[in-house]
Coordinates of C-alpha atoms in Angstrom, one line a residue:
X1 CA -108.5 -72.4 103.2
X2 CA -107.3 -73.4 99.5
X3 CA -104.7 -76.2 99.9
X4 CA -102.1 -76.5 102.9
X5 CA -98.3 -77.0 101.3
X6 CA -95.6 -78.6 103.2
X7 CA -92.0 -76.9 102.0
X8 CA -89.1 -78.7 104.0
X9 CA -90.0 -78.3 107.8
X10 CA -92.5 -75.3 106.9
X11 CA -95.9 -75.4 106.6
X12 CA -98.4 -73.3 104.9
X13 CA -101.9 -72.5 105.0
X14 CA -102.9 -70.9 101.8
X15 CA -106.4 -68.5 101.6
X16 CA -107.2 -66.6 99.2
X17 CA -106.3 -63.3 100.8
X18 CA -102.8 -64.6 102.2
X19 CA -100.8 -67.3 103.1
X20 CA -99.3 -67.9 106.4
X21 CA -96.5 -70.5 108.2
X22 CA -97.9 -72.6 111.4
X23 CA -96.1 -74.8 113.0
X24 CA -98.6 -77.6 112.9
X25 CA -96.9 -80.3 110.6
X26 CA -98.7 -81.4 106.9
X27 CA -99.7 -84.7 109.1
X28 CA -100.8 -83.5 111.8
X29 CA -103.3 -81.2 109.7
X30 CA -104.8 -84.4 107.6
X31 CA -105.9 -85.7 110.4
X32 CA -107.7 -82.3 111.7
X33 CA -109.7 -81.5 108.5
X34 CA -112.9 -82.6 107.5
X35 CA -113.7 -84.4 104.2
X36 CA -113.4 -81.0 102.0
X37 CA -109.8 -81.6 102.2
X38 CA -107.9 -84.1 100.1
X39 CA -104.3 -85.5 100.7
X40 CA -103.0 -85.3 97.3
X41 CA -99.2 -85.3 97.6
X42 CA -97.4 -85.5 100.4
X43 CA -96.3 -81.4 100.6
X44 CA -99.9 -80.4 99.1
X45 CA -104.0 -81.2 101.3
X46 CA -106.3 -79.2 99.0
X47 CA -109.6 -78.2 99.5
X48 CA -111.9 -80.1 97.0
X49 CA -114.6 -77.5 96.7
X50 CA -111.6 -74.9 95.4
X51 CA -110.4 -77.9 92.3
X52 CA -110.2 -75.8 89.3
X53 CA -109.1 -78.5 87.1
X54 CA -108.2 -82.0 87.6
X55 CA -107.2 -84.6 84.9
X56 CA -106.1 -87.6 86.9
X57 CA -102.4 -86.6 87.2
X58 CA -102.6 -82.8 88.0
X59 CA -105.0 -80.6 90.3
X60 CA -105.3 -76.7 89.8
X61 CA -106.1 -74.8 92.7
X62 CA -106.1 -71.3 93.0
X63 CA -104.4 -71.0 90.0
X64 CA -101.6 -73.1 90.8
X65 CA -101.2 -76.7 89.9
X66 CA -100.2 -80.0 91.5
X67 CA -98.9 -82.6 91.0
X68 CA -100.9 -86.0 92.2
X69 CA -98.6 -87.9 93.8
X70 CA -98.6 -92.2 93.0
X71 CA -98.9 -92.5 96.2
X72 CA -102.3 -90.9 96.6
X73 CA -103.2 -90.8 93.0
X74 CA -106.1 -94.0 93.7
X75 CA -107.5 -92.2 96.4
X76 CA -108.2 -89.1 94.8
X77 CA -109.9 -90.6 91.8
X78 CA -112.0 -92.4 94.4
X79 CA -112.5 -89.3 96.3
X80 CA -113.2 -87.3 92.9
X81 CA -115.0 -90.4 91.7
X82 CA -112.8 -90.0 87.9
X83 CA -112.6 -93.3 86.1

């Protein structure tokens, strides 16, 4: 798994072979992963071992980036240990 994305009331589980819609919501997923995965907005949990590029405001996975939310932007320095 890449990142998870929340769009409206669909969710998406994003590989690298395909993407697919569950019906499990973005919430209910935080709380199923382990530590790889990193709430970083509150449509995107990536996978931290799949960060391609990360400069405090904006995370690139699988070649698309995110934006880091305020709301989570502490924690994922903290997670990412970034000054």
């Amino acid at each position: 798994v890449l990142y998870i994305e929340s769009n409206d009331t669909e969710v998406f589980v994003c590989t690298e072979e395909e993407s697919f819609r569950t019906r499990i919501r973005i919430g209910q997923w935080e709380t199923m992963l382990d530590r790889r995965f990193l709430r970083v907005h509150r449509s995107y949990i990536i996978n931290m071992h799949r960060i391609e590029y990360f400069d405090g405001n904006r995370i690139k996975v699988a070649g698309i980036t995110i934006e880091v939310s305020r709301k989570y932007k502490d924690m994922v320095r903290a997670q990412l240990k970034v000054e």
